[in-house]
mmCIF file of C-alpha atoms in Angstrom:
data_model
loop_
_atom_site.group_PDB
_atom_site.id
_atom_site.type_symbol
_atom_site.label_atom_id
_atom_site.label_comp_id
_atom_site.label_asym_id
_atom_site.label_seq_id
_atom_site.Cartn_x
_atom_site.Cartn_y
_atom_site.Cartn_z
ATOM 1 C CA MET A 18 -0.979 20.092 99.648
ATOM 2 C CA LYS A 19 -2.805 18.027 97.033
ATOM 3 C CA ASN A 20 -0.077 18.771 94.512
ATOM 4 C CA LYS A 21 2.574 17.640 96.980
ATOM 5 C CA GLN A 22 0.686 14.421 97.717
ATOM 6 C CA ALA A 23 0.289 13.790 94.003
ATOM 7 C CA GLU A 24 4.000 14.416 93.479
ATOM 8 C CA THR A 25 4.841 11.993 96.280
ATOM 9 C CA LYS A 26 2.594 9.294 94.803
ATOM 10 C CA PHE A 27 4.108 9.869 91.356
ATOM 11 C CA LYS A 28 7.664 9.501 92.666
ATOM 12 C CA SER A 29 6.673 6.357 94.566
ATOM 13 C CA ALA A 30 5.063 4.839 91.483
ATOM 14 C CA LEU A 31 8.027 5.842 89.358
ATOM 15 C CA GLY A 32 10.425 4.236 91.811
ATOM 16 C CA LEU A 33 8.397 1.018 91.848
ATOM 17 C CA THR A 34 8.280 0.981 88.052
ATOM 18 C CA CYS A 35 12.047 1.439 87.781
ATOM 19 C CA HIS A 36 12.572 -1.332 90.321
ATOM 20 C CA LEU A 37 10.342 -3.708 88.369
ATOM 21 C CA ILE A 38 12.056 -2.822 85.085
ATOM 22 C CA SER A 39 15.424 -3.454 86.709
ATOM 23 C CA ARG A 40 14.264 -6.858 87.970
ATOM 24 C CA VAL A 41 12.929 -7.785 84.542
ATOM 25 C CA MET A 42 16.177 -6.728 82.862
ATOM 26 C CA CYS A 43 18.237 -8.779 85.323
ATOM 27 C CA LEU A 44 15.997 -11.792 84.796
ATOM 28 C CA GLY A 45 16.289 -11.352 81.048
ATOM 29 C CA ALA A 46 20.063 -11.236 81.303
ATOM 30 C CA VAL A 47 20.080 -14.455 83.329
ATOM 31 C CA ILE A 48 17.783 -16.173 80.832
ATOM 32 C CA LEU A 49 19.907 -14.955 77.919
ATOM 33 C CA THR A 50 23.094 -16.187 79.582
ATOM 34 C CA CYS A 51 21.597 -19.595 80.338
ATOM 35 C CA SER A 52 20.153 -19.874 76.839
ATOM 36 C CA SER A 53 23.516 -19.002 75.269
ATOM 37 C CA ALA A 54 25.323 -21.595 77.367
ATOM 38 C CA SER A 55 22.672 -24.225 76.639
ATOM 39 C CA ALA A 56 22.730 -23.509 72.900
ATOM 40 C CA GLN A 57 26.384 -24.477 72.461
ATOM 41 C CA ASN A 58 26.517 -27.414 70.053
ATOM 42 C CA LEU A 59 28.995 -30.283 70.089
ATOM 43 C CA PHE A 60 30.441 -31.523 66.791
ATOM 44 C CA VAL A 61 31.912 -35.017 66.515
ATOM 45 C CA SER A 62 33.721 -36.808 63.699
ATOM 46 C CA ALA A 63 32.416 -40.331 63.253
ATOM 47 C CA ASN A 64 32.384 -43.336 60.967
ATOM 48 C CA ASP A 65 29.759 -45.949 60.212
ATOM 49 C CA SER A 66 28.991 -48.416 57.447
ATOM 50 C CA GLY A 67 28.150 -45.505 55.166
ATOM 51 C CA GLY A 68 31.526 -43.779 55.598
ATOM 52 C CA GLY A 69 32.751 -40.730 57.447
ATOM 53 C CA LYS A 70 30.501 -38.003 58.793
ATOM 54 C CA ILE A 71 30.315 -35.061 61.158
ATOM 55 C CA LEU A 72 27.619 -35.275 63.808
ATOM 56 C CA LYS A 73 26.049 -32.361 65.637
ATOM 57 C CA PHE A 74 24.717 -32.721 69.184
ATOM 58 C CA THR A 75 22.599 -30.096 70.877
ATOM 59 C CA TRP A 76 23.276 -29.303 74.535
ATOM 60 C CA ASP A 77 20.683 -31.896 75.579
ATOM 61 C CA GLY A 78 22.047 -34.680 73.380
ATOM 62 C CA VAL A 79 19.825 -34.522 70.289
ATOM 63 C CA ARG A 80 21.887 -35.864 67.383
ATOM 64 C CA SER A 81 21.817 -34.822 63.735
ATOM 65 C CA THR A 82 24.174 -35.200 60.785
ATOM 66 C CA PHE A 83 26.012 -32.011 59.815
ATOM 67 C CA ALA A 84 28.053 -33.504 56.942
ATOM 68 C CA SER A 85 28.382 -36.951 55.389
ATOM 69 C CA GLY A 86 30.228 -38.783 52.637
ATOM 70 C CA LEU A 87 33.618 -37.862 54.076
ATOM 71 C CA SER A 88 36.816 -39.895 53.911
ATOM 72 C CA ALA A 89 38.046 -40.859 57.388
ATOM 73 C CA PRO A 90 37.500 -37.597 59.320
ATOM 74 C CA TYR A 91 39.648 -37.170 62.432
ATOM 75 C CA GLY A 92 40.442 -34.003 64.375
ATOM 76 C CA LEU A 93 38.236 -30.950 64.103
ATOM 77 C CA THR A 94 38.243 -27.385 65.391
ATOM 78 C CA PHE A 95 36.435 -24.086 64.905
ATOM 79 C CA ASP A 96 37.815 -20.700 63.974
ATOM 80 C CA SER A 97 36.608 -17.546 65.728
ATOM 81 C CA THR A 98 33.845 -16.938 63.184
ATOM 82 C CA GLY A 99 32.288 -20.386 63.494
ATOM 83 C CA ASN A 100 33.794 -22.151 60.485
ATOM 84 C CA LEU A 101 34.546 -25.822 61.142
ATOM 85 C CA PHE A 102 37.873 -27.297 59.994
ATOM 86 C CA VAL A 103 38.268 -31.071 59.711
ATOM 87 C CA ALA A 104 41.337 -33.283 59.207
ATOM 88 C CA ALA A 105 40.253 -35.841 56.634
ATOM 89 C CA GLY A 106 41.568 -38.786 54.664
ATOM 90 C CA GLY A 107 43.603 -38.168 51.556
ATOM 91 C CA GLY A 108 45.784 -35.641 53.350
ATOM 92 C CA GLN A 109 43.117 -32.940 53.288
ATOM 93 C CA ILE A 110 41.870 -30.210 55.596
ATOM 94 C CA LEU A 111 38.219 -29.459 54.917
ATOM 95 C CA LYS A 112 36.381 -26.254 55.817
ATOM 96 C CA PHE A 113 32.658 -25.995 56.536
ATOM 97 C CA THR A 114 30.774 -22.726 56.943
ATOM 98 C CA PRO A 115 28.195 -22.534 59.766
ATOM 99 C CA LEU A 116 25.553 -23.391 57.151
ATOM 100 C CA GLY A 117 27.445 -26.521 56.099
ATOM 101 C CA VAL A 118 28.974 -25.366 52.813
ATOM 102 C CA GLN A 119 32.097 -27.483 52.265
ATOM 103 C CA SER A 120 35.377 -26.465 50.647
ATOM 104 C CA THR A 121 38.948 -27.748 50.697
ATOM 105 C CA PHE A 122 41.303 -25.590 52.765
ATOM 106 C CA ALA A 123 44.533 -27.570 52.282
ATOM 107 C CA THR A 124 45.862 -30.667 50.532
ATOM 108 C CA GLY A 125 49.169 -32.499 50.221
ATOM 109 C CA LEU A 126 49.438 -33.709 53.819
ATOM 110 C CA VAL A 127 50.111 -37.339 54.734
ATOM 111 C CA PHE A 128 47.907 -38.159 57.722
ATOM 112 C CA PRO A 129 46.556 -35.011 59.412
ATOM 113 C CA ILE A 130 45.112 -36.055 62.756
ATOM 114 C CA ASP A 131 44.536 -33.021 64.976
ATOM 115 C CA LEU A 132 43.984 -29.277 64.571
ATOM 116 C CA ALA A 133 44.114 -26.130 66.704
ATOM 117 C CA PHE A 134 43.846 -22.389 66.090
ATOM 118 C CA ASP A 135 46.033 -19.805 67.784
ATOM 119 C CA SER A 136 44.627 -16.460 68.943
ATOM 120 C CA THR A 137 45.526 -14.705 65.688
ATOM 121 C CA GLY A 138 43.691 -17.141 63.417
ATOM 122 C CA ASN A 139 46.553 -19.362 62.282
ATOM 123 C CA LEU A 140 45.667 -23.044 61.970
ATOM 124 C CA PHE A 141 48.138 -25.604 63.352
ATOM 125 C CA VAL A 142 47.954 -29.174 62.072
ATOM 126 C CA ALA A 143 49.539 -32.293 63.540
ATOM 127 C CA ASP A 144 50.442 -34.476 60.552
ATOM 128 C CA TYR A 145 50.900 -37.902 62.105
ATOM 129 C CA GLY A 146 52.181 -39.336 58.836
ATOM 130 C CA SER A 147 55.004 -36.875 58.135
ATOM 131 C CA GLY A 148 55.776 -36.038 61.776
ATOM 132 C CA ASN A 149 55.417 -32.323 61.114
ATOM 133 C CA ILE A 150 53.417 -29.611 62.828
ATOM 134 C CA TYR A 151 52.267 -27.269 60.081
ATOM 135 C CA LYS A 152 51.151 -23.683 60.482
ATOM 136 C CA PHE A 153 48.614 -22.272 58.024
ATOM 137 C CA THR A 154 47.870 -18.577 57.809
ATOM 138 C CA PRO A 155 44.183 -17.617 57.427
ATOM 139 C CA ASP A 156 44.651 -17.466 53.650
ATOM 140 C CA GLY A 157 46.223 -20.946 53.514
ATOM 141 C CA VAL A 158 49.969 -20.289 53.313
ATOM 142 C CA ARG A 159 51.761 -23.262 54.901
ATOM 143 C CA THR A 160 55.028 -23.384 56.830
ATOM 144 C CA THR A 161 56.578 -26.093 59.001
ATOM 145 C CA PHE A 162 56.451 -25.116 62.666
ATOM 146 C CA ALA A 163 58.140 -28.227 64.135
ATOM 147 C CA SER A 164 59.121 -31.796 63.259
ATOM 148 C CA LEU A 165 58.375 -34.555 65.788
ATOM 149 C CA ASN A 166 57.993 -38.305 66.152
ATOM 150 C CA LEU A 167 54.298 -39.056 65.545
ATOM 151 C CA PRO A 168 52.630 -35.865 66.834
ATOM 152 C CA GLU A 169 48.959 -36.115 67.805
ATOM 153 C CA GLY A 170 47.157 -33.916 70.351
ATOM 154 C CA LEU A 171 47.356 -30.128 70.004
ATOM 155 C CA ALA A 172 46.174 -27.403 72.400
ATOM 156 C CA PHE A 173 46.987 -23.735 73.019
ATOM 157 C CA ASP A 174 47.119 -22.129 76.457
ATOM 158 C CA VAL A 175 45.936 -18.547 77.031
ATOM 159 C CA ALA A 176 49.496 -17.232 76.635
ATOM 160 C CA GLY A 177 49.738 -18.620 73.096
ATOM 161 C CA ASN A 178 52.003 -21.550 73.909
ATOM 162 C CA LEU A 179 51.321 -24.676 71.861
ATOM 163 C CA PHE A 180 51.238 -28.030 73.676
ATOM 164 C CA VAL A 181 51.771 -31.169 71.591
ATOM 165 C CA GLY A 182 51.510 -34.846 72.460
ATOM 166 C CA GLU A 183 54.276 -36.890 70.809
ATOM 167 C CA VAL A 184 53.211 -40.533 70.561
ATOM 168 C CA GLY A 185 56.645 -41.754 69.447
ATOM 169 C CA THR A 186 58.347 -40.720 72.694
ATOM 170 C CA GLY A 187 55.462 -40.316 75.159
ATOM 171 C CA HIS A 188 56.326 -36.661 75.752
ATOM 172 C CA ILE A 189 54.122 -33.594 75.930
ATOM 173 C CA TYR A 190 56.016 -30.618 74.560
ATOM 174 C CA LYS A 191 55.445 -26.937 75.124
ATOM 175 C CA PHE A 192 56.297 -24.565 72.281
ATOM 176 C CA THR A 193 56.468 -20.821 72.780
ATOM 177 C CA PRO A 194 54.931 -18.683 70.001
ATOM 178 C CA GLY A 195 58.474 -18.306 68.674
ATOM 179 C CA GLY A 196 58.939 -22.084 68.448
ATOM 180 C CA VAL A 197 61.201 -22.706 71.471
ATOM 181 C CA ARG A 198 60.503 -26.232 72.749
ATOM 182 C CA THR A 199 60.592 -27.607 76.280
ATOM 183 C CA THR A 200 59.291 -30.885 77.733
ATOM 184 C CA PHE A 201 56.219 -30.344 79.900
ATOM 185 C CA ALA A 202 55.452 -33.995 80.788
ATOM 186 C CA SER A 203 56.635 -37.473 79.830
ATOM 187 C CA GLY A 204 55.999 -41.170 80.406
ATOM 188 C CA PHE A 205 52.897 -41.613 78.255
ATOM 189 C CA VAL A 206 52.290 -44.722 76.175
ATOM 190 C CA GLY A 207 50.115 -44.649 73.054
ATOM 191 C CA GLU A 208 47.682 -41.920 72.046
ATOM 192 C CA ILE A 209 47.897 -38.494 73.694
ATOM 193 C CA ASN A 210 45.050 -35.994 73.422
ATOM 194 C CA LEU A 211 45.017 -32.537 75.017
ATOM 195 C CA THR A 212 42.742 -29.657 75.993
ATOM 196 C CA PHE A 213 42.801 -26.718 78.417
ATOM 197 C CA ASP A 214 40.168 -25.547 80.873
ATOM 198 C CA SER A 215 39.444 -21.854 81.453
ATOM 199 C CA ALA A 216 41.782 -21.783 84.475
ATOM 200 C CA GLY A 217 44.801 -22.850 82.441
ATOM 201 C CA ASN A 218 44.934 -26.476 83.568
ATOM 202 C CA LEU A 219 45.922 -29.008 80.902
ATOM 203 C CA PHE A 220 43.782 -32.143 80.618
ATOM 204 C CA VAL A 221 45.321 -35.177 78.964
ATOM 205 C CA SER A 222 43.789 -38.467 77.891
ATOM 206 C CA GLY A 223 46.515 -41.068 77.764
ATOM 207 C CA SER A 224 48.191 -43.983 79.462
ATOM 208 C CA LEU A 225 51.023 -43.875 81.955
ATOM 209 C CA GLY A 226 51.262 -47.662 81.873
ATOM 210 C CA SER A 227 48.252 -48.559 84.055
ATOM 211 C CA GLY A 228 45.211 -48.050 81.869
ATOM 212 C CA VAL A 229 44.127 -45.091 79.789
ATOM 213 C CA ASN A 230 42.850 -42.255 81.961
ATOM 214 C CA VAL A 231 42.240 -38.518 81.958
ATOM 215 C CA TYR A 232 44.865 -36.538 83.869
ATOM 216 C CA LYS A 233 44.891 -32.932 85.007
ATOM 217 C CA PHE A 234 48.091 -30.875 84.994
ATOM 218 C CA THR A 235 48.313 -27.515 86.708
ATOM 219 C CA PRO A 236 50.177 -24.748 84.837
ATOM 220 C CA GLY A 237 53.182 -25.645 87.003
ATOM 221 C CA GLY A 238 53.062 -29.291 85.877
ATOM 222 C CA VAL A 239 51.560 -30.944 88.976
ATOM 223 C CA ARG A 240 49.643 -34.028 87.831
ATOM 224 C CA THR A 241 46.496 -35.553 89.331
ATOM 225 C CA LEU A 242 44.105 -38.240 88.107
ATOM 226 C CA PHE A 243 40.824 -36.671 86.968
ATOM 227 C CA ALA A 244 38.851 -39.595 85.514
ATOM 228 C CA SER A 245 39.290 -43.313 84.942
ATOM 229 C CA LYS A 246 37.244 -46.486 84.389
ATOM 230 C CA MET A 247 36.849 -45.858 80.669
ATOM 231 C CA TYR A 248 37.945 -48.245 77.935
ATOM 232 C CA ALA A 249 39.956 -45.959 75.648
ATOM 233 C CA PRO A 250 39.459 -42.228 76.311
ATOM 234 C CA ALA A 251 40.666 -40.124 73.410
ATOM 235 C CA SER A 252 39.568 -36.703 72.144
ATOM 236 C CA LEU A 253 38.357 -34.259 74.795
ATOM 237 C CA ASP A 254 37.075 -30.685 75.004
ATOM 238 C CA PHE A 255 35.352 -28.287 77.422
ATOM 239 C CA ASP A 256 32.031 -26.562 76.942
ATOM 240 C CA SER A 257 31.518 -22.950 78.034
ATOM 241 C CA ALA A 258 30.131 -24.069 81.408
ATOM 242 C CA GLY A 259 33.341 -25.910 82.322
ATOM 243 C CA ASN A 260 32.088 -29.445 81.695
ATOM 244 C CA LEU A 261 34.610 -31.826 80.125
ATOM 245 C CA PHE A 262 33.445 -34.068 77.280
ATOM 246 C CA VAL A 263 35.511 -37.138 76.421
ATOM 247 C CA VAL A 264 35.247 -39.593 73.549
ATOM 248 C CA ASP A 265 35.781 -43.174 74.681
ATOM 249 C CA LEU A 266 36.735 -45.231 71.648
ATOM 250 C CA GLY A 267 35.551 -48.394 73.382
ATOM 251 C CA LEU A 268 36.748 -51.947 72.805
ATOM 252 C CA THR A 269 35.387 -55.040 71.116
ATOM 253 C CA GLU A 270 33.047 -55.704 74.038
ATOM 254 C CA ALA A 271 31.960 -52.083 74.448
ATOM 255 C CA PRO A 272 30.822 -49.485 71.901
ATOM 256 C CA SER A 273 32.322 -46.027 71.696
ATOM 257 C CA ALA A 274 30.709 -43.347 73.834
ATOM 258 C CA ILE A 275 30.907 -39.679 74.794
ATOM 259 C CA TYR A 276 31.106 -38.912 78.508
ATOM 260 C CA LYS A 277 30.362 -35.631 80.239
ATOM 261 C CA PHE A 278 32.259 -34.718 83.409
ATOM 262 C CA LYS A 279 31.330 -31.842 85.690
ATOM 263 C CA PRO A 280 34.168 -29.612 86.975
ATOM 264 C CA HIS A 281 34.448 -31.618 90.197
ATOM 265 C CA GLY A 282 34.791 -34.884 88.284
ATOM 266 C CA SER A 283 31.426 -36.658 88.433
ATOM 267 C CA GLY A 284 30.594 -38.126 85.049
ATOM 268 C CA LYS A 285 27.749 -39.577 83.032
ATOM 269 C CA THR A 286 27.155 -40.842 79.503
ATOM 270 C CA PHE A 287 26.223 -38.087 77.058
ATOM 271 C CA ALA A 288 25.911 -40.231 73.908
ATOM 272 C CA ASN A 289 26.436 -43.861 72.951
ATOM 273 C CA GLY A 290 28.004 -45.264 69.809
ATOM 274 C CA GLU A 291 26.223 -48.079 67.964
ATOM 275 C CA PRO A 292 22.727 -46.683 68.679
ATOM 276 C CA PRO A 293 19.699 -48.687 67.462
ATOM 277 C CA ASP A 294 19.244 -46.408 64.436
ATOM 278 C CA ASP A 295 22.932 -46.699 63.396
ATOM 279 C CA PRO A 296 24.508 -49.830 64.939
ATOM 280 C CA SER A 297 27.860 -49.376 63.164
ATOM 281 C CA LEU A 298 28.410 -45.789 64.400
ATOM 282 C CA GLU A 299 31.776 -45.078 66.052
ATOM 283 C CA PHE A 300 32.854 -41.695 67.434
ATOM 284 C CA GLY A 301 36.206 -40.042 66.699
ATOM 285 C CA TYR A 302 37.152 -36.479 67.662
ATOM 286 C CA LEU A 303 35.047 -33.666 69.096
ATOM 287 C CA ALA A 304 34.942 -29.877 69.326
ATOM 288 C CA PHE A 305 32.471 -27.329 70.646
ATOM 289 C CA GLN A 306 31.019 -24.649 68.418
ATOM 290 C CA PRO A 307 32.052 -21.226 69.746
#
């Protein structure tokens, strides 16, 4: 009888221990997930009186300088291994390792303005100056993917289709992986910047003739207004939690800023240009570290 009672107590204790271990493991998984989401850093091209630089913002807005002494940095994007690629003045594409080691990936462009990687590691570059969309293999071999009238914003959907904003005509084009082009949207005036959310909706910062706003397009092309009341929204990107970050270039009476919008649309200021410690600072393009 005593042995049976001891066995019963042992099983009960063992069950309680397993339950507690399970709870601890679940809690650890939640903490790890939250920590990973919170640790995603935002990188922003910027210019001030000292020249071009790349800024790094932690999830809670702490700013540091990742690279400096650059010539007019514009669009930036990350590859799947965490290397940062930057469109820079002088027709260059610069590459930075996660530790900040800089090298030149490509030269000979006219005015590269935006960048995007496809799922197989090819880098696509919108060269605003030549009108071409270039495709670079991972080892740097360049081919011309398309020729347009002042291409700017680039973004890939999950199916591998490339979306391009064409400033010269106000169109947004959709290119299949094989290069077949169709018109996805039209009527824009001025700059066109693009990004996709995780559900496949295309977000566009641009003007349809009544102010510059952020619009949301469903995969089927249905357009709605997502955000307004900014001065000059430009580059935009999503973090892993589904929040949309938008650079507002500002105007003479207002400095540039970065806004953060939750999935349902409520927004707040994430960072201000012209801060007290760097009053000439102006933001450009942004991208989240994977």
